[in-house]
mmCIF file of C-alpha atoms in Angstrom:
data_model
loop_
_atom_site.group_PDB
_atom_site.id
_atom_site.type_symbol
_atom_site.label_atom_id
_atom_site.label_comp_id
_atom_site.label_asym_id
_atom_site.label_seq_id
_atom_site.Cartn_x
_atom_site.Cartn_y
_atom_site.Cartn_z
ATOM 1 C CA MET A 411 -30.943 86.339 -6.031
ATOM 2 C CA GLU A 412 -27.709 86.037 -8.620
ATOM 3 C CA PRO A 413 -28.026 83.416 -11.083
ATOM 4 C CA GLY A 414 -25.592 80.935 -10.574
ATOM 5 C CA VAL A 415 -25.377 81.317 -7.079
ATOM 6 C CA PRO A 416 -26.597 79.198 -4.288
ATOM 7 C CA PRO A 417 -29.479 80.667 -2.142
ATOM 8 C CA ALA A 418 -28.075 81.619 1.110
ATOM 9 C CA ARG A 419 -29.388 78.816 3.640
ATOM 10 C CA LEU A 420 -32.780 79.691 5.151
ATOM 11 C CA THR A 421 -33.197 79.245 8.967
ATOM 12 C CA SER A 422 -37.112 79.396 9.488
ATOM 13 C CA ASP A 423 -40.231 78.712 7.121
ATOM 14 C CA PRO A 424 -40.942 82.073 5.461
ATOM 15 C CA ALA A 425 -44.785 80.608 4.975
ATOM 16 C CA LEU A 426 -45.136 81.800 8.520
ATOM 17 C CA GLU A 427 -43.904 85.666 8.489
ATOM 18 C CA VAL A 428 -46.557 87.925 7.904
ATOM 19 C CA CYS A 429 -46.991 90.879 5.644
ATOM 20 C CA PRO A 430 -45.336 94.076 7.056
ATOM 21 C CA ASN A 431 -48.247 97.188 6.817
ATOM 22 C CA PHE A 432 -46.739 99.382 4.127
ATOM 23 C CA ALA A 433 -49.296 102.026 4.459
ATOM 24 C CA SER A 434 -48.088 102.913 8.248
ATOM 25 C CA PRO A 435 -46.318 106.115 9.201
ATOM 26 C CA ALA A 436 -43.024 103.613 9.394
ATOM 27 C CA PHE A 437 -42.988 103.642 5.576
ATOM 28 C CA ALA A 438 -43.825 106.965 4.221
ATOM 29 C CA GLY A 439 -40.237 107.475 3.056
ATOM 30 C CA LEU A 440 -40.249 104.298 1.108
ATOM 31 C CA ARG A 441 -43.577 105.355 -0.525
ATOM 32 C CA ASN A 442 -42.151 108.715 -1.181
ATOM 33 C CA ALA A 443 -39.463 107.282 -2.889
ATOM 34 C CA LEU A 444 -41.394 104.687 -5.098
ATOM 35 C CA VAL A 445 -43.382 108.380 -5.934
ATOM 36 C CA GLN A 446 -39.928 110.290 -6.774
ATOM 37 C CA THR A 447 -38.277 107.418 -8.512
ATOM 38 C CA ASP A 448 -40.490 105.199 -10.286
ATOM 39 C CA GLY A 449 -43.486 107.613 -10.723
ATOM 40 C CA ILE A 450 -45.934 105.018 -8.946
ATOM 41 C CA PRO A 451 -49.171 107.306 -7.319
ATOM 42 C CA LEU A 452 -48.832 107.852 -3.815
ATOM 43 C CA GLU A 453 -51.813 105.985 -3.469
ATOM 44 C CA GLN A 454 -50.691 102.774 -4.445
ATOM 45 C CA THR A 455 -46.998 102.551 -3.482
ATOM 46 C CA ALA A 456 -48.463 100.778 -0.517
ATOM 47 C CA ALA A 457 -50.190 97.900 -2.968
ATOM 48 C CA HIS A 458 -46.762 97.875 -4.398
ATOM 49 C CA LEU A 459 -44.262 97.228 -1.418
ATOM 50 C CA SER A 460 -47.099 94.548 -0.436
ATOM 51 C CA GLY A 461 -46.966 93.174 -3.583
ATOM 52 C CA LEU A 462 -43.164 92.842 -3.913
ATOM 53 C CA TRP A 463 -43.089 91.515 -0.416
ATOM 54 C CA ALA A 464 -45.380 88.682 -1.360
ATOM 55 C CA ASP A 465 -43.080 87.822 -4.568
ATOM 56 C CA ASP A 466 -40.033 87.565 -2.231
ATOM 57 C CA ASN A 467 -42.129 85.523 0.056
ATOM 58 C CA ALA A 468 -43.462 82.926 -2.347
ATOM 59 C CA GLU A 469 -39.586 82.441 -3.748
ATOM 60 C CA ARG A 470 -38.312 82.068 -0.283
ATOM 61 C CA CYS A 471 -40.763 79.256 0.478
ATOM 62 C CA GLU A 472 -39.689 77.362 -2.731
ATOM 63 C CA VAL A 473 -36.626 77.823 -1.238
ATOM 64 C CA TRP A 474 -37.442 76.720 2.002
ATOM 65 C CA ALA A 475 -39.278 73.347 0.604
ATOM 66 C CA ALA A 476 -36.282 72.711 -1.614
ATOM 67 C CA GLN A 477 -33.896 73.215 1.479
ATOM 68 C CA LEU A 478 -36.216 70.689 3.157
ATOM 69 C CA GLU A 479 -36.312 68.000 0.319
ATOM 70 C CA ALA A 480 -32.555 68.353 0.842
ATOM 71 C CA ASP A 481 -32.267 67.814 4.178
ATOM 72 C CA ARG A 482 -34.472 64.741 4.000
ATOM 73 C CA VAL A 483 -32.395 62.953 1.117
ATOM 74 C CA ALA A 484 -29.303 64.028 2.986
ATOM 75 C CA GLU A 485 -30.834 62.144 6.301
ATOM 76 C CA GLU A 486 -32.266 59.459 4.379
ATOM 77 C CA ALA A 487 -29.134 58.637 2.933
ATOM 78 C CA ALA A 488 -27.151 59.425 6.198
ATOM 79 C CA GLN A 489 -28.998 56.977 7.736
ATOM 80 C CA ALA A 490 -28.796 54.270 5.209
ATOM 81 C CA GLU A 491 -24.802 54.717 5.406
ATOM 82 C CA ARG A 492 -25.629 54.133 9.254
ATOM 83 C CA ASP A 493 -27.642 51.246 8.702
ATOM 84 C CA ALA A 494 -25.287 49.222 6.527
ATOM 85 C CA ALA A 495 -21.894 49.961 9.010
ATOM 86 C CA ASP A 496 -24.894 48.360 11.457
ATOM 87 C CA LEU A 497 -26.006 45.557 9.505
ATOM 88 C CA ALA A 498 -21.876 44.983 8.311
ATOM 89 C CA ASP A 499 -20.828 45.167 12.355
ATOM 90 C CA ARG A 500 -23.400 42.625 13.107
ATOM 91 C CA ASP A 501 -22.143 40.382 9.815
ATOM 92 C CA ALA A 502 -19.139 40.612 12.094
ATOM 93 C CA ALA A 503 -20.460 40.148 15.301
ATOM 94 C CA ALA A 504 -22.322 37.049 14.236
ATOM 95 C CA GLN A 505 -18.903 35.866 12.079
ATOM 96 C CA LYS A 506 -16.751 35.770 14.546
ATOM 97 C CA ALA A 507 -19.390 33.985 17.367
ATOM 98 C CA ARG A 508 -19.764 31.448 14.136
ATOM 99 C CA GLU A 509 -15.766 30.948 14.226
ATOM 100 C CA GLU A 510 -15.451 30.781 17.886
ATOM 101 C CA ALA A 511 -18.358 28.160 18.283
ATOM 102 C CA ALA A 512 -16.904 26.492 15.502
ATOM 103 C CA GLU A 513 -13.120 26.287 17.234
ATOM 104 C CA ALA A 514 -15.073 25.285 20.357
ATOM 105 C CA GLU A 515 -16.622 22.652 18.920
ATOM 106 C CA LYS A 516 -13.298 21.555 17.236
ATOM 107 C CA LYS A 517 -11.711 21.296 21.043
ATOM 108 C CA ARG A 518 -14.697 19.688 22.753
ATOM 109 C CA PRO A 519 -14.466 16.275 23.238
ATOM 110 C CA LYS A 520 -16.290 14.142 21.134
ATOM 111 C CA MET A 521 -17.740 10.502 21.328
ATOM 112 C CA PRO A 522 -16.650 8.132 18.431
ATOM 113 C CA ALA A 523 -19.270 6.883 16.312
ATOM 114 C CA TYR A 524 -20.390 3.419 17.348
ATOM 115 C CA SER A 525 -22.926 1.327 15.164
ATOM 116 C CA ILE A 526 -26.262 1.601 16.888
ATOM 117 C CA GLY A 527 -27.596 -1.928 17.185
ATOM 118 C CA MET A 528 -24.181 -3.695 17.419
ATOM 119 C CA ALA A 529 -23.380 -6.034 20.947
ATOM 120 C CA ALA A 530 -20.566 -5.893 21.990
ATOM 121 C CA PRO A 531 -17.911 -9.036 21.630
ATOM 122 C CA GLU A 532 -18.140 -12.286 23.447
ATOM 123 C CA THR A 533 -14.655 -12.485 24.585
ATOM 124 C CA ILE A 534 -13.670 -10.021 27.366
ATOM 125 C CA ARG A 535 -10.481 -7.988 25.764
ATOM 126 C CA PRO A 536 -7.613 -7.581 28.746
ATOM 127 C CA ARG A 537 -6.906 -4.089 28.906
ATOM 128 C CA ILE A 538 -2.465 -3.243 28.695
ATOM 129 C CA ALA A 539 -0.819 -1.110 31.148
ATOM 130 C CA PRO A 540 -1.199 2.811 29.815
ATOM 131 C CA TYR A 541 2.642 2.748 29.960
ATOM 132 C CA ALA A 542 2.924 -0.038 27.265
ATOM 133 C CA ARG A 543 -0.117 1.395 25.036
ATOM 134 C CA ASN A 544 1.587 4.945 24.908
ATOM 135 C CA LYS A 545 4.987 3.105 23.870
ATOM 136 C CA LEU A 546 2.935 1.293 21.145
ATOM 137 C CA LYS A 547 1.701 4.570 19.704
ATOM 138 C CA SER A 548 4.818 6.346 19.518
ATOM 139 C CA PHE A 549 6.432 3.127 18.097
ATOM 140 C CA GLN A 550 9.006 2.700 20.599
ATOM 141 C CA TYR A 551 10.491 -0.558 22.494
ATOM 142 C CA VAL A 552 8.079 -2.059 25.237
ATOM 143 C CA GLU A 553 9.058 -5.108 27.048
ATOM 144 C CA LEU A 554 6.504 -7.957 26.453
ATOM 145 C CA TRP A 555 6.372 -8.524 30.093
ATOM 146 C CA TYR A 556 3.415 -5.887 29.954
ATOM 147 C CA PHE A 557 1.259 -8.511 27.252
ATOM 148 C CA THR A 558 2.040 -11.445 29.403
ATOM 149 C CA ALA A 559 -1.275 -13.010 31.814
ATOM 150 C CA GLU A 560 1.468 -12.112 34.560
ATOM 151 C CA GLY A 561 1.912 -8.116 33.277
ATOM 152 C CA LEU A 562 -2.528 -8.164 32.278
ATOM 153 C CA ALA A 563 -3.293 -9.308 35.937
ATOM 154 C CA ALA A 564 -0.744 -6.919 37.279
ATOM 155 C CA THR A 565 -2.180 -3.988 34.959
ATOM 156 C CA ALA A 566 -5.910 -5.300 35.848
ATOM 157 C CA GLY A 567 -5.663 -5.920 39.830
ATOM 158 C CA ALA A 568 -3.691 -2.693 40.682
ATOM 159 C CA ASN A 569 -5.261 -0.562 43.170
ATOM 160 C CA ARG A 570 -6.586 2.429 41.645
ATOM 161 C CA SER A 571 -4.742 5.572 44.088
ATOM 162 C CA SER A 572 -4.540 9.401 43.796
ATOM 163 C CA ALA A 573 -0.876 8.653 42.043
ATOM 164 C CA ASP A 574 -3.282 7.125 39.226
ATOM 165 C CA ASP A 575 -4.840 10.410 38.662
ATOM 166 C CA ALA A 576 -1.385 12.615 39.096
ATOM 167 C CA TYR A 577 -0.431 14.608 35.968
ATOM 168 C CA GLY A 578 3.575 15.334 34.882
ATOM 169 C CA PHE A 579 4.874 17.333 32.351
ATOM 170 C CA VAL A 580 6.152 15.708 29.177
ATOM 171 C CA GLN A 581 7.748 17.269 26.352
ATOM 172 C CA THR A 582 6.237 16.514 23.030
ATOM 173 C CA ASN A 583 8.228 18.367 20.219
ATOM 174 C CA ASP A 584 8.858 21.874 20.957
ATOM 175 C CA THR A 585 6.502 22.260 23.713
ATOM 176 C CA MET A 586 5.545 21.134 27.437
ATOM 177 C CA ALA A 587 1.888 19.140 28.157
ATOM 178 C CA LEU A 588 0.475 17.468 31.168
ATOM 179 C CA LYS A 589 0.295 13.764 31.141
ATOM 180 C CA PRO A 590 -1.043 11.462 33.240
ATOM 181 C CA LEU A 591 2.150 10.022 35.102
ATOM 182 C CA ASN A 592 1.100 6.043 34.610
ATOM 183 C CA SER A 593 1.224 6.845 31.001
ATOM 184 C CA PHE A 594 4.665 7.195 30.766
ATOM 185 C CA LYS A 595 6.335 5.688 34.136
ATOM 186 C CA ALA A 596 6.972 1.966 33.533
ATOM 187 C CA ALA A 597 5.995 -0.999 36.040
ATOM 188 C CA LYS A 598 7.941 -1.492 39.091
ATOM 189 C CA SER A 599 7.210 -5.071 38.699
ATOM 190 C CA VAL A 600 8.359 -5.316 34.915
ATOM 191 C CA VAL A 601 10.625 -7.974 33.736
ATOM 192 C CA CYS A 602 12.913 -7.754 31.323
ATOM 193 C CA ASP A 603 12.451 -9.744 28.110
ATOM 194 C CA THR A 604 16.090 -11.918 29.088
ATOM 195 C CA ASP A 605 14.326 -12.771 31.972
ATOM 196 C CA LEU A 606 10.838 -13.873 30.219
ATOM 197 C CA SER A 607 10.249 -17.901 30.369
ATOM 198 C CA TRP A 608 9.344 -19.635 27.098
ATOM 199 C CA VAL A 609 5.561 -19.691 27.914
ATOM 200 C CA GLN A 610 5.844 -15.881 28.509
ATOM 201 C CA LEU A 611 7.548 -14.937 25.564
ATOM 202 C CA SER A 612 4.883 -17.236 23.480
ATOM 203 C CA THR A 613 2.175 -15.682 25.038
ATOM 204 C CA GLY A 614 2.896 -12.317 25.315
ATOM 205 C CA SER A 615 4.191 -12.456 21.734
ATOM 206 C CA ALA A 616 0.876 -13.410 20.500
ATOM 207 C CA PHE A 617 -1.369 -10.773 22.410
ATOM 208 C CA PHE A 618 1.787 -8.273 21.465
ATOM 209 C CA MET A 619 0.884 -8.193 18.119
ATOM 210 C CA ASP A 620 -2.725 -8.128 18.761
ATOM 211 C CA GLU A 621 -1.672 -4.622 20.211
ATOM 212 C CA VAL A 622 0.251 -4.142 17.529
ATOM 213 C CA ARG A 623 -2.527 -4.161 14.592
ATOM 214 C CA ALA A 624 -4.723 -2.078 17.200
ATOM 215 C CA ALA A 625 -2.110 0.496 17.469
ATOM 216 C CA ASN A 626 -2.346 0.455 13.538
ATOM 217 C CA TRP A 627 1.207 0.091 12.809
ATOM 218 C CA GLU A 628 2.367 -0.229 9.154
ATOM 219 C CA PRO A 629 1.563 -3.547 7.414
ATOM 220 C CA HIS A 630 5.182 -3.959 6.674
ATOM 221 C CA ALA A 631 6.641 -3.811 10.518
ATOM 222 C CA HIS A 632 3.688 -6.008 11.419
ATOM 223 C CA GLU A 633 5.143 -8.854 9.020
ATOM 224 C CA SER A 634 8.653 -7.943 9.745
ATOM 225 C CA LEU A 635 7.666 -8.920 13.311
ATOM 226 C CA ARG A 636 5.585 -11.656 12.613
ATOM 227 C CA LEU A 637 8.321 -13.186 10.674
ATOM 228 C CA PHE A 638 10.689 -12.395 13.571
ATOM 229 C CA PHE A 639 8.566 -14.386 16.257
ATOM 230 C CA TYR A 640 7.825 -17.368 13.677
ATOM 231 C CA ALA A 641 11.691 -17.761 12.969
ATOM 232 C CA ILE A 642 12.138 -17.822 16.975
ATOM 233 C CA PHE A 643 9.196 -20.553 17.899
ATOM 234 C CA ASN A 644 9.950 -22.439 15.146
ATOM 235 C CA HIS A 645 14.074 -22.202 15.184
ATOM 236 C CA PRO A 646 15.450 -25.835 15.460
ATOM 237 C CA SER A 647 17.785 -25.059 18.636
ATOM 238 C CA ALA A 648 14.548 -24.688 20.704
ATOM 239 C CA VAL A 649 14.303 -28.204 21.197
ATOM 240 C CA MET A 650 18.733 -28.506 21.864
ATOM 241 C CA LYS A 651 20.020 -27.756 25.823
ATOM 242 C CA GLY A 652 19.931 -24.197 25.991
ATOM 243 C CA GLY A 653 18.241 -23.228 22.839
ATOM 244 C CA ILE A 654 15.623 -21.430 24.371
ATOM 245 C CA GLU A 655 17.729 -19.022 26.651
ATOM 246 C CA GLY A 656 19.364 -18.026 23.594
ATOM 247 C CA LEU A 657 16.312 -17.687 21.279
ATOM 248 C CA ILE A 658 15.009 -15.167 24.584
ATOM 249 C CA ALA A 659 17.882 -13.166 24.488
ATOM 250 C CA TYR A 660 18.086 -12.869 20.851
ATOM 251 C CA GLN A 661 14.431 -11.863 20.655
ATOM 252 C CA ALA A 662 15.415 -9.368 23.542
ATOM 253 C CA ILE A 663 18.336 -7.850 21.918
ATOM 254 C CA MET A 664 17.556 -7.708 18.254
ATOM 255 C CA ARG A 665 14.025 -6.469 18.914
ATOM 256 C CA GLN A 666 15.755 -3.489 21.441
ATOM 257 C CA GLU A 667 18.096 -2.799 18.379
ATOM 258 C CA TRP A 668 16.027 -2.608 15.741
ATOM 259 C CA HIS A 669 13.491 -0.365 17.592
ATOM 260 C CA ASP A 670 17.117 2.289 18.590
ATOM 261 C CA SER A 671 17.661 1.753 14.435
ATOM 262 C CA LEU A 672 14.088 3.388 14.230
ATOM 263 C CA ALA A 673 14.472 6.435 15.827
ATOM 264 C CA LEU A 674 17.814 7.157 14.375
ATOM 265 C CA ASP A 675 17.717 10.167 11.665
ATOM 266 C CA THR A 676 19.283 8.217 9.123
ATOM 267 C CA ALA A 677 17.883 7.261 5.504
ATOM 268 C CA ASP A 678 15.455 4.685 5.032
ATOM 269 C CA ALA A 679 17.804 2.357 3.762
ATOM 270 C CA GLU A 680 20.176 2.403 6.545
ATOM 271 C CA ARG A 681 17.140 0.782 9.019
ATOM 272 C CA TRP A 682 17.307 -2.851 8.532
ATOM 273 C CA ASP A 683 14.030 -5.540 8.687
ATOM 274 C CA LEU A 684 13.704 -7.216 11.768
ATOM 275 C CA GLY A 685 12.356 -10.233 10.159
ATOM 276 C CA VAL A 686 15.384 -11.464 8.568
ATOM 277 C CA PHE A 687 16.787 -13.792 11.190
ATOM 278 C CA LEU A 688 20.829 -13.851 11.900
ATOM 279 C CA GLU A 689 22.167 -17.065 12.579
ATOM 280 C CA TYR A 690 25.584 -15.947 13.695
ATOM 281 C CA ARG A 691 24.142 -13.395 16.055
ATOM 282 C CA LEU A 692 21.870 -16.320 17.767
ATOM 283 C CA VAL A 693 25.281 -18.272 17.911
ATOM 284 C CA LEU A 694 27.334 -15.258 18.952
ATOM 285 C CA ILE A 695 24.404 -14.724 22.305
ATOM 286 C CA ARG A 696 24.617 -18.812 22.933
ATOM 287 C CA GLN A 697 28.555 -18.207 23.504
ATOM 288 C CA GLU A 698 28.244 -15.275 25.747
ATOM 289 C CA GLN A 699 25.823 -17.350 27.682
ATOM 290 C CA ALA A 700 27.504 -20.233 27.816
ATOM 291 C CA LEU A 701 30.824 -18.490 28.372
ATOM 292 C CA ALA A 702 29.017 -16.664 31.576
ATOM 293 C CA THR A 703 27.454 -19.999 32.981
ATOM 294 C CA SER A 704 31.448 -21.442 32.701
ATOM 295 C CA HIS A 705 32.406 -18.085 34.825
ATOM 296 C CA ARG A 706 29.896 -18.743 36.949
ATOM 297 C CA LEU A 707 30.714 -21.980 37.387
ATOM 298 C CA ASN A 708 34.534 -21.370 37.134
ATOM 299 C CA SER A 709 33.946 -18.793 40.661
ATOM 300 C CA GLU A 710 31.885 -21.546 42.453
ATOM 301 C CA VAL A 711 34.779 -23.781 42.856
ATOM 302 C CA SER A 712 38.144 -22.418 43.543
ATOM 303 C CA PRO A 713 40.401 -23.878 41.803
ATOM 304 C CA PRO A 714 44.590 -24.978 42.823
ATOM 305 C CA PRO A 715 46.876 -22.440 42.402
ATOM 306 C CA PRO A 716 48.724 -23.173 38.638
ATOM 307 C CA SER A 717 51.557 -24.434 39.243
ATOM 308 C CA ALA A 718 55.059 -22.781 38.147
ATOM 309 C CA SER A 719 55.815 -25.440 35.945
ATOM 310 C CA HIS A 720 52.855 -25.261 33.807
ATOM 311 C CA PRO A 721 53.703 -24.223 30.090
ATOM 312 C CA ASN A 722 51.252 -21.081 30.308
ATOM 313 C CA PHE A 723 52.916 -19.815 33.568
ATOM 314 C CA ALA A 724 56.216 -20.359 32.744
ATOM 315 C CA ASN A 725 58.342 -17.220 33.370
ATOM 316 C CA ARG A 726 55.444 -15.230 34.131
ATOM 317 C CA SER A 727 55.813 -12.223 36.827
ATOM 318 C CA PRO A 728 52.763 -11.693 39.442
ATOM 319 C CA ALA A 729 52.114 -8.389 37.711
ATOM 320 C CA SER A 730 51.723 -9.855 34.194
ATOM 321 C CA SER A 731 48.782 -9.997 31.891
ATOM 322 C CA PRO A 732 46.227 -12.645 33.182
ATOM 323 C CA PRO A 733 46.125 -16.303 31.719
ATOM 324 C CA PRO A 734 45.764 -16.977 28.360
ATOM 325 C CA LEU A 735 42.256 -18.511 27.066
ATOM 326 C CA ALA A 736 43.359 -22.136 27.168
ATOM 327 C CA SER A 737 44.578 -22.255 30.378
ATOM 328 C CA PRO A 738 43.184 -24.547 33.149
ATOM 329 C CA LEU A 739 41.118 -21.639 35.005
ATOM 330 C CA PHE A 740 39.405 -20.260 32.015
ATOM 331 C CA ALA A 741 38.510 -23.299 29.639
ATOM 332 C CA PRO A 742 35.602 -22.984 27.647
ATOM 333 C CA PRO A 743 33.214 -26.004 27.200
ATOM 334 C CA PRO A 744 34.513 -28.709 25.143
ATOM 335 C CA SER A 745 31.732 -28.168 22.814
ATOM 336 C CA LEU A 746 32.595 -24.488 22.014
ATOM 337 C CA LEU A 747 36.136 -26.157 20.877
ATOM 338 C CA ARG A 748 34.877 -27.852 18.092
ATOM 339 C CA PRO A 749 34.463 -26.240 14.858
ATOM 340 C CA LEU A 750 31.068 -24.904 14.154
ATOM 341 C CA CYS A 751 29.754 -23.618 10.222
ATOM 342 C CA VAL A 752 27.029 -21.200 10.357
ATOM 343 C CA ASP A 753 26.456 -19.978 6.969
ATOM 344 C CA ARG A 754 29.503 -19.084 5.370
ATOM 345 C CA LEU A 755 31.385 -18.805 9.104
ATOM 346 C CA VAL A 756 33.063 -21.305 10.962
ATOM 347 C CA ARG A 757 34.045 -21.107 14.560
ATOM 348 C CA VAL A 758 37.699 -21.826 15.259
ATOM 349 C CA PRO A 759 39.643 -22.519 18.141
ATOM 350 C CA VAL A 760 42.474 -19.614 18.478
ATOM 351 C CA PRO A 761 45.981 -20.687 19.802
ATOM 352 C CA PRO A 762 46.441 -20.830 24.047
ATOM 353 C CA HIS A 763 48.551 -17.239 23.359
ATOM 354 C CA ALA A 764 45.897 -15.377 21.337
ATOM 355 C CA PRO A 765 44.635 -11.672 22.306
ATOM 356 C CA ALA A 766 41.750 -11.345 25.008
ATOM 357 C CA PHE A 767 39.324 -10.333 21.861
ATOM 358 C CA CYS A 768 39.439 -11.893 18.497
ATOM 359 C CA VAL A 769 37.588 -9.756 15.335
ATOM 360 C CA PRO A 770 35.261 -11.600 13.713
ATOM 361 C CA ARG A 771 35.686 -11.251 10.098
ATOM 362 C CA PHE A 772 32.669 -11.997 7.647
ATOM 363 C CA ALA A 773 32.944 -12.595 3.948
ATOM 364 C CA SER A 774 29.686 -11.767 3.172
ATOM 365 C CA THR A 775 29.673 -8.402 5.355
ATOM 366 C CA PRO A 776 33.466 -7.263 5.993
ATOM 367 C CA ARG A 777 32.495 -3.973 7.291
ATOM 368 C CA ARG A 778 30.537 -5.514 10.067
ATOM 369 C CA PHE A 779 31.700 -6.266 13.274
ATOM 370 C CA PHE A 780 31.155 -7.584 16.740
ATOM 371 C CA PRO A 781 32.943 -8.032 19.893
ATOM 372 C CA LEU A 782 33.320 -12.389 20.031
ATOM 373 C CA PRO A 783 33.236 -13.281 24.372
ATOM 374 C CA LEU A 784 36.236 -14.754 25.459
ATOM 375 C CA ASP A 785 35.881 -18.299 24.772
ATOM 376 C CA GLY A 786 38.713 -19.227 22.595
ATOM 377 C CA CYS A 787 37.360 -19.105 19.085
ATOM 378 C CA GLU A 788 36.783 -16.729 16.141
ATOM 379 C CA TYR A 789 34.413 -16.574 13.516
ATOM 380 C CA ARG A 790 35.726 -16.331 10.313
ATOM 381 C CA ALA A 791 35.494 -17.647 6.487
ATOM 382 C CA VAL A 792 38.205 -20.804 5.779
ATOM 383 C CA SER A 793 39.450 -21.984 2.732
ATOM 384 C CA GLY A 794 38.778 -25.604 1.152
ATOM 385 C CA GLU A 795 41.999 -26.780 2.899
ATOM 386 C CA GLU A 796 41.321 -25.244 6.195
ATOM 387 C CA ARG A 797 37.510 -26.748 6.406
ATOM 388 C CA ALA A 798 39.009 -30.488 4.831
ATOM 389 C CA ALA A 799 41.577 -29.500 8.015
ATOM 390 C CA LEU A 800 38.738 -28.855 10.712
ATOM 391 C CA GLY A 801 37.112 -31.611 9.378
ATOM 392 C CA LEU A 802 34.111 -29.674 7.889
ATOM 393 C CA PRO A 803 32.354 -30.971 4.658
ATOM 394 C CA ALA A 804 33.553 -29.177 1.878
#
């Protein structure tokens, strides 16, 4: 074997080989060659050849042993790699199973925690309609009727039917979700806030505030609602004729507008506070109610046709504009024709031939305008001379 050259790989164990019989006639030529080339006596050539074969066999046995050892080491290394790969696969599978189990645990409905040994409340809390609860959770406007005794009774006494279990598609952000129909469908017997009675408004607002607190509204929103209802129930006009109707309408209009402003995509500074009571809005609402009552009464009684000699109808053709505000047909109640001071605003009767609509002028808020009902009056700031002429305090 040449040095530096790796031995050829053996295919069989040399120890299993048998030494040939070099004294047989088959090796006569080999024995004669040894005699001629090496000078070995003929009787010793067979033994010499057997010794050479034994040396070569011993060397090949060593190579075989080394080859077996190398194969064993290589097999152990390969087995170690296979074991490591199998272990890595098992670890990955176990990790995936744990992740899937954790995800399934997140999606699984969980029962809320509760205080063990704590007794139930002594009073039974009424349950509001799912529609109203859904509105409160989403900070949207909801009618106070759902929180009155009539609304709670309608919710508690409603017969459960297959419609209660029906589901419908609802858009939430950019996705569609299935939700129960009764959670976003208003009750058929719901009463508008403007049609509530004073007792319904009182009881409904109290229970509404409790539900607002339970719905985890922001503290400042809860405080604004508290001030809003406090100002309504303690307003001095509540003991006056028509005052309750005006306050009920004020509650309905202002609370609806407040929720509409919260839904607008504007800056926070532009969203106003519901807890600030606006006297002039209440006066405008009461004016509209008085005008509606006056029109209703005028429509129930058929007045005589106006005389052609009436100053407001003189030289007026049939196709001309309708009678002015001061005509007998559309005369507002006398109480509305008297000047009325509200903060810095004064309600002043306008001339008979004034336009059909008057734009109120507010000294404190010059950029805010509200439509004034056709009652023959307008709101505006007056000077000291005008206040004295109108009989108002300075």
